[in-house]
Coordinates of C-alpha atoms in Angstrom, one line a residue:
M1 CA 0.1 0.4 0.0
S2 CA 1.3 3.4 -1.0
K3 CA 2.3 5.7 1.8
K4 CA -0.3 8.0 2.2
T5 CA 0.6 12.0 1.7
E6 CA 0.1 14.3 5.1
I7 CA -2.7 16.3 5.1
T8 CA -1.8 19.5 6.0
E9 CA -4.1 22.8 6.9
E10 CA -2.7 24.4 3.0
R11 CA -4.3 20.9 2.0
K12 CA -7.6 21.5 3.2
E13 CA -7.9 25.1 2.8
S14 CA -6.9 24.4 -1.2
A15 CA -9.8 21.1 -1.0
E16 CA -12.2 23.5 0.3
A17 CA -11.5 26.2 -2.2
E18 CA -11.8 23.6 -4.5
I19 CA -15.6 22.3 -4.0
R20 CA -17.0 25.9 -3.5
E21 CA -15.6 26.5 -6.6
K22 CA -16.8 23.2 -8.4
R23 CA -19.8 23.2 -6.5
K24 CA -23.1 24.0 -8.8
T25 CA -25.9 25.7 -7.4
V26 CA -29.1 23.5 -8.2
D27 CA -32.3 25.3 -6.8
Y28 CA -35.4 23.3 -6.9
N29 CA -38.6 22.9 -5.8
T30 CA -41.2 19.7 -4.8
I31 CA -44.0 19.3 -6.3
E32 CA -47.0 16.7 -6.1
Y33 CA -48.8 15.9 -9.1
P34 CA -52.0 13.3 -9.9
I35 CA -51.1 11.4 -11.9
E36 CA -53.9 12.2 -14.7
I37 CA -52.0 15.9 -14.9
L38 CA -48.6 14.3 -15.2
V39 CA -49.8 12.1 -18.2
Q40 CA -52.1 15.3 -19.5
K41 CA -48.7 17.4 -19.3
Y42 CA -47.1 14.6 -21.1
L43 CA -49.2 13.8 -23.6
D44 CA -50.9 17.3 -25.1
G45 CA -49.0 18.3 -27.7
I46 CA -46.6 15.5 -28.0
K47 CA -47.1 14.5 -31.3
N48 CA -46.0 18.8 -32.6
D49 CA -43.8 18.5 -29.7
T50 CA -45.4 21.4 -27.7
N51 CA -45.8 19.2 -24.6
E52 CA -45.4 20.6 -21.5
L53 CA -43.7 17.7 -20.5
F54 CA -41.2 16.7 -22.5
I55 CA -37.8 14.0 -23.1
P56 CA -35.1 15.2 -24.3
D57 CA -32.8 13.8 -26.8
Y58 CA -30.1 12.7 -24.7
Q59 CA -32.8 10.3 -22.9
R60 CA -33.1 6.8 -24.3
E61 CA -36.6 5.6 -25.6
M62 CA -38.8 3.0 -23.8
A63 CA -36.7 0.4 -22.3
W64 CA -39.2 -1.6 -19.7
S65 CA -40.9 -4.3 -20.7
P66 CA -44.3 -4.8 -20.3
D67 CA -43.5 -7.2 -16.8
H68 CA -41.6 -4.2 -15.6
Q69 CA -44.3 -1.8 -16.4
S70 CA -46.8 -3.5 -14.9
K71 CA -44.8 -4.4 -11.4
F72 CA -44.8 -0.3 -11.7
I73 CA -48.7 -0.3 -11.9
E74 CA -49.1 -2.5 -9.3
S75 CA -46.9 -0.4 -6.8
V76 CA -48.9 2.6 -8.0
L77 CA -52.3 0.4 -7.4
L78 CA -50.6 -0.6 -3.8
G79 CA -50.1 2.7 -2.5
L80 CA -46.4 1.9 -2.2
P81 CA -44.0 5.1 -2.5
I82 CA -42.7 5.9 -6.3
P83 CA -39.6 7.6 -7.0
Y84 CA -39.5 11.0 -7.3
I85 CA -39.8 12.2 -10.8
F86 CA -36.5 14.9 -11.5
V87 CA -37.5 17.7 -14.2
A88 CA -35.9 21.3 -15.2
D89 CA -37.6 24.5 -16.2
S90 CA -36.0 24.5 -19.7
S91 CA -36.5 28.4 -20.2
A92 CA -33.7 29.5 -19.2
E93 CA -32.4 28.8 -22.8
D94 CA -36.1 29.3 -24.4
D95 CA -39.0 31.8 -24.4
K96 CA -39.8 32.7 -20.8
E97 CA -43.4 32.4 -21.6
D98 CA -42.6 29.1 -23.2
A99 CA -41.4 27.3 -19.4
R100 CA -41.8 23.3 -20.4
L101 CA -41.0 21.1 -18.2
E102 CA -37.7 19.0 -19.3
I103 CA -37.6 15.5 -17.9
I104 CA -34.6 14.4 -16.2
D105 CA -35.3 11.1 -14.6
G106 CA -38.6 10.0 -15.0
T107 CA -39.3 8.9 -18.5
Q108 CA -40.0 4.9 -18.1
R109 CA -42.4 5.9 -15.0
I110 CA -44.1 9.0 -17.7
R111 CA -44.4 6.4 -20.2
T112 CA -46.1 3.4 -18.8
L113 CA -48.1 5.5 -16.7
A114 CA -49.6 7.0 -20.4
N115 CA -49.9 3.4 -21.8
F116 CA -52.0 2.1 -19.1
I117 CA -54.3 4.9 -19.4
N118 CA -54.5 4.4 -22.9
N119 CA -55.0 1.6 -22.6
E120 CA -51.6 0.0 -24.3
L121 CA -50.7 -1.6 -21.9
E122 CA -52.2 -5.2 -20.5
L123 CA -50.8 -6.2 -16.8
S124 CA -48.9 -9.4 -16.9
N125 CA -46.9 -11.4 -14.1
L126 CA -48.4 -9.6 -11.2
K127 CA -47.6 -11.7 -7.8
K128 CA -49.2 -9.5 -5.2
L129 CA -52.4 -8.3 -7.4
S130 CA -52.7 -11.6 -9.5
N131 CA -56.3 -11.1 -10.7
L132 CA -55.0 -7.9 -12.1
N133 CA -53.3 -9.9 -14.7
D134 CA -54.3 -9.2 -18.4
F135 CA -56.4 -6.0 -17.3
T136 CA -55.9 -3.0 -19.0
F137 CA -57.0 0.2 -17.7
A138 CA -60.4 0.0 -19.1
D139 CA -60.9 -3.0 -17.3
L140 CA -61.0 -2.0 -13.7
P141 CA -64.1 -0.2 -12.3
L142 CA -65.0 2.9 -12.8
S143 CA -63.9 4.2 -9.0
R144 CA -60.8 2.6 -9.3
Q145 CA -60.0 4.4 -12.2
R146 CA -60.6 7.6 -10.7
R147 CA -58.5 6.7 -8.0
F148 CA -56.1 5.8 -10.2
K149 CA -55.9 9.0 -11.8
R150 CA -56.1 10.9 -8.6
S151 CA -53.0 9.0 -6.9
T152 CA -49.9 11.7 -6.7
I153 CA -46.6 11.3 -7.8
R154 CA -43.9 13.6 -6.2
M155 CA -41.9 15.9 -8.6
I156 CA -38.6 17.6 -7.8
Q157 CA -38.7 20.9 -10.4
L158 CA -35.2 22.6 -11.3
T159 CA -35.8 26.2 -11.5
E160 CA -34.3 27.7 -14.9
E161 CA -30.9 28.4 -13.7
A162 CA -30.1 24.9 -13.9
D163 CA -28.2 25.0 -17.4
E164 CA -28.0 21.7 -20.3
E165 CA -24.5 20.8 -18.2
V166 CA -26.1 20.6 -14.7
R167 CA -29.2 18.7 -16.3
R168 CA -27.2 16.1 -18.0
D169 CA -24.6 15.7 -14.9
L170 CA -28.1 14.9 -13.0
F171 CA -29.4 12.6 -15.2
E172 CA -25.9 10.7 -15.5
R173 CA -25.5 10.2 -11.6
I174 CA -29.0 8.9 -11.5
N175 CA -29.4 6.5 -14.0
R176 CA -25.9 5.6 -14.7
G177 CA -23.9 6.1 -11.4
S178 CA -20.1 7.5 -11.2
V179 CA -18.3 4.4 -12.7
E180 CA -20.5 3.7 -15.9
L181 CA -19.7 4.0 -19.5
N182 CA -21.3 7.1 -21.3
E183 CA -22.7 7.2 -24.8
M184 CA -19.1 8.2 -26.5
E185 CA -17.3 5.3 -24.2
K186 CA -19.8 2.2 -24.8
R187 CA -19.4 3.6 -28.5
R188 CA -15.8 3.3 -28.4
G189 CA -16.0 -0.2 -26.5
I190 CA -18.9 -1.3 -28.9
H191 CA -18.1 0.7 -32.1
P192 CA -14.5 0.8 -33.2
G193 CA -13.3 1.5 -36.2
V194 CA -11.2 3.9 -38.6
F195 CA -14.1 6.5 -38.7
L196 CA -14.1 6.4 -35.0
D197 CA -10.4 7.1 -34.8
L198 CA -10.2 9.7 -37.1
V199 CA -13.0 11.4 -34.6
E200 CA -11.0 10.9 -31.9
E201 CA -7.7 12.2 -33.7
L202 CA -10.1 15.7 -34.6
S203 CA -11.6 15.6 -31.0
K204 CA -8.2 16.8 -29.6
H205 CA -7.1 19.4 -32.4
Q206 CA -6.3 22.1 -30.2
R207 CA -8.0 25.1 -31.8
F208 CA -11.5 22.8 -31.8
R209 CA -11.3 22.6 -28.1
D210 CA -10.3 26.0 -27.6
L211 CA -13.2 27.5 -29.1
C212 CA -15.0 25.3 -27.7
S213 CA -13.7 25.8 -24.6
F214 CA -14.2 22.4 -23.0
S215 CA -13.6 21.9 -19.7
E216 CA -11.2 19.2 -17.9
A217 CA -14.9 17.4 -16.3
S218 CA -16.4 17.8 -20.4
I219 CA -13.1 16.2 -22.1
K220 CA -13.4 13.3 -19.5
R221 CA -16.4 12.7 -20.4
R222 CA -16.1 13.0 -23.9
D223 CA -17.8 15.4 -25.0
P224 CA -15.3 16.6 -27.5
Q225 CA -15.6 13.6 -29.4
E226 CA -19.8 13.4 -29.5
Y227 CA -19.2 17.0 -31.0
V228 CA -17.1 16.0 -33.8
L229 CA -19.3 12.5 -34.4
R230 CA -22.3 15.4 -34.1
F231 CA -21.0 17.4 -36.8
F232 CA -20.1 14.5 -39.5
A233 CA -23.1 12.9 -38.7
F234 CA -26.1 15.9 -39.0
L235 CA -23.3 17.4 -41.7
N236 CA -23.9 14.3 -44.1
N237 CA -27.1 12.7 -42.9
Y238 CA -29.7 15.5 -41.0
H239 CA -32.2 15.1 -43.9
D240 CA -32.8 11.6 -42.4
F241 CA -32.4 12.0 -38.2
S242 CA -35.5 10.6 -36.8
G243 CA -35.9 12.1 -33.8
N244 CA -33.6 9.9 -31.4
V245 CA -29.9 11.5 -30.8
H246 CA -28.4 8.2 -30.0
D247 CA -29.6 6.0 -32.5
F248 CA -28.9 8.4 -35.2
L249 CA -25.4 8.9 -34.0
D250 CA -25.0 5.2 -33.3
Q251 CA -26.0 4.0 -36.9
Y252 CA -23.6 6.8 -39.0
L253 CA -20.7 5.7 -36.4
I254 CA -21.1 2.3 -37.9
K255 CA -21.9 3.0 -41.5
C256 CA -18.6 4.8 -41.5
N257 CA -16.8 2.8 -40.0
K258 CA -18.2 0.1 -42.7
E259 CA -17.2 2.4 -45.8
F260 CA -13.9 3.5 -44.2
E261 CA -12.7 -0.5 -44.6
I262 CA -11.3 0.1 -48.1
P263 CA -9.0 -1.9 -49.0
N264 CA -7.2 0.8 -50.9
K265 CA -4.9 2.5 -49.2
E266 CA -4.1 5.5 -50.7
E267 CA -8.2 6.1 -51.5
R268 CA -8.9 5.7 -47.9
T269 CA -6.3 8.1 -47.2
K270 CA -7.8 10.8 -49.2
K271 CA -11.2 9.9 -47.9
I272 CA -10.0 10.4 -44.4
Q273 CA -8.4 13.9 -45.4
E274 CA -11.1 15.3 -47.4
M275 CA -13.6 14.6 -43.8
K276 CA -10.4 16.4 -41.7
N277 CA -10.3 18.9 -44.3
E278 CA -14.6 20.0 -44.2
F279 CA -13.6 20.3 -40.3
Y280 CA -11.1 22.3 -40.2
S281 CA -12.5 24.7 -43.2
M282 CA -15.7 24.7 -40.8
L283 CA -13.1 25.6 -37.9
D284 CA -11.7 28.5 -39.9
V285 CA -14.7 30.5 -40.6
V286 CA -15.5 30.4 -36.9
D287 CA -12.2 31.6 -35.8
K288 CA -11.8 33.7 -38.6
Y289 CA -15.8 35.4 -38.1
F290 CA -17.3 34.2 -35.0
P291 CA -15.1 32.8 -32.3
D292 CA -17.8 33.4 -29.4
A293 CA -20.3 30.9 -31.1
F294 CA -19.5 27.3 -29.9
H295 CA -18.8 28.7 -26.4
V296 CA -21.1 30.8 -23.9
F297 CA -20.1 32.8 -20.8
L298 CA -20.6 32.9 -17.1
K299 CA -21.0 36.2 -15.8
S300 CA -21.5 35.1 -12.7
K301 CA -18.7 32.1 -12.6
K302 CA -16.2 34.3 -15.2
E303 CA -15.9 31.5 -17.2
Y304 CA -16.5 30.3 -20.5
K305 CA -18.1 26.7 -21.1
P306 CA -19.7 24.8 -24.4
T307 CA -22.4 25.9 -26.0
T308 CA -24.9 24.2 -26.5
R309 CA -24.9 20.1 -28.6
I310 CA -28.3 21.4 -30.6
K311 CA -26.6 25.5 -31.3
F312 CA -23.5 23.5 -32.3
E313 CA -24.4 21.4 -34.6
S314 CA -26.5 24.2 -36.5
I315 CA -23.8 26.3 -36.9
A316 CA -20.7 23.7 -37.5
V317 CA -23.0 21.9 -39.8
G318 CA -24.8 25.5 -41.3
I319 CA -21.6 26.5 -41.9
A320 CA -20.2 23.0 -43.3
L321 CA -22.8 23.0 -45.6
A322 CA -22.4 26.6 -46.7
L323 CA -18.7 26.4 -47.6
R324 CA -19.8 22.9 -50.3
E325 CA -22.3 25.2 -52.2
A326 CA -19.9 28.7 -52.1
Q327 CA -17.1 25.9 -53.4
G328 CA -14.5 28.3 -51.0
D329 CA -14.3 30.6 -49.1
V330 CA -17.7 32.0 -47.2
V331 CA -17.4 35.3 -45.5
P332 CA -20.9 36.7 -43.5
K333 CA -22.5 40.2 -43.9
S334 CA -23.0 39.9 -40.4
T335 CA -23.0 37.7 -37.5
K336 CA -26.0 39.3 -35.9
F337 CA -28.6 36.3 -36.8
L338 CA -26.9 34.1 -34.1
Y339 CA -28.3 36.3 -31.7
S340 CA -31.8 36.9 -33.4
E341 CA -34.9 35.7 -32.0
E342 CA -35.4 33.1 -34.9
F343 CA -32.3 31.6 -34.0
N344 CA -32.9 31.1 -30.5
K345 CA -36.3 29.7 -31.4
Y346 CA -35.1 27.1 -33.6
T347 CA -31.9 25.6 -31.3
K348 CA -33.4 26.4 -27.9
S349 CA -32.9 23.1 -25.8
N350 CA -36.3 21.3 -26.3
A351 CA -36.2 21.9 -30.3
S352 CA -33.9 18.6 -30.4
S353 CA -36.3 16.1 -31.6
S354 CA -38.2 16.8 -34.8
N355 CA -36.6 16.4 -38.4
N356 CA -38.3 19.5 -39.3
K357 CA -36.4 21.7 -36.4
V358 CA -33.4 20.1 -37.4
V359 CA -33.4 20.8 -41.1
N360 CA -34.5 24.2 -40.4
R361 CA -31.8 25.2 -38.3
I362 CA -29.2 24.1 -40.1
E363 CA -30.4 25.0 -43.4
Y364 CA -30.8 28.6 -41.5
V365 CA -27.4 29.1 -40.5
R366 CA -26.5 28.2 -44.0
D367 CA -28.8 30.3 -45.9
Q368 CA -27.8 33.3 -43.8
L369 CA -24.1 32.6 -44.6
L370 CA -24.7 32.8 -48.5
G371 CA -27.0 35.8 -48.2
K372 CA -30.3 33.6 -49.2
S373 CA -32.5 35.0 -46.5

């Protein structure tokens, strides 16, 4: 066992200063809602992405099996304690009047409740309430349906002060723990290949890291790799985006790894260099005309942090598309469009799940740079 270093008063003071500096203040409120209201907030407007209670792009799809969902419904019917649902007011980057609630933890529970109330879940393999097996919500007596809808679930609501980084960090800690692999780490283990090696190389490009102001923590989370992967995936495939970001990135990564399996070494090297050139050319435009586009300044902390993934991919891909069309340098007449109400509407934190919105925000940047608007 290695010898323990001395814990001096100076080290204690440094440790305390580090805690104070890096601790995130997360203001929150505790609210209790009837199940009927929670489901209504989730379902009303879900088809056109205007529902008050929404699922962000970094969340997973429905993962619970029918048996798992049934067990959760059984717990509600038995009146057992239900874990808090964590949500965040998304107004920090949106219109203040919008005030939608981003689900940080609880998507499986919300979806299960919606499935059950909509008679899309048939209860199965229940142990405590075995007589309810094969029941749907409609099969319950009307009195029990009403009592179920009136049952309440507590919700922790982060205020608008909680930015995207805080929300993602909380999601990771609740769902995966500190040692669980994040999505990019999983991709490294599951989908290794020449294209992923290229993503790794470009993610370490110093000018890219400087422009995005990645912190040490975000670098450890492999955020630079995800930003690079997003750049190429949306640049070459944004019209085919279906709404699930992780699946979209995974499928593109798999596709590109296969495409790079070219027997001809010269052809493979040429293809790699072409992708590098597009990435570097995009950085040239950012660095030359709007070097602050990829980060935001936190006045309260007097530090920079990367801009949201949505804004990054919108700007980066929009620039690359404009360069392709112009077949040369792009000289913007103005950069004011990046701070316009229209661009903010396209890139607010809850605008990520719609194919139409992805296309609109990327092509908005492209057209502004080309002077088409």
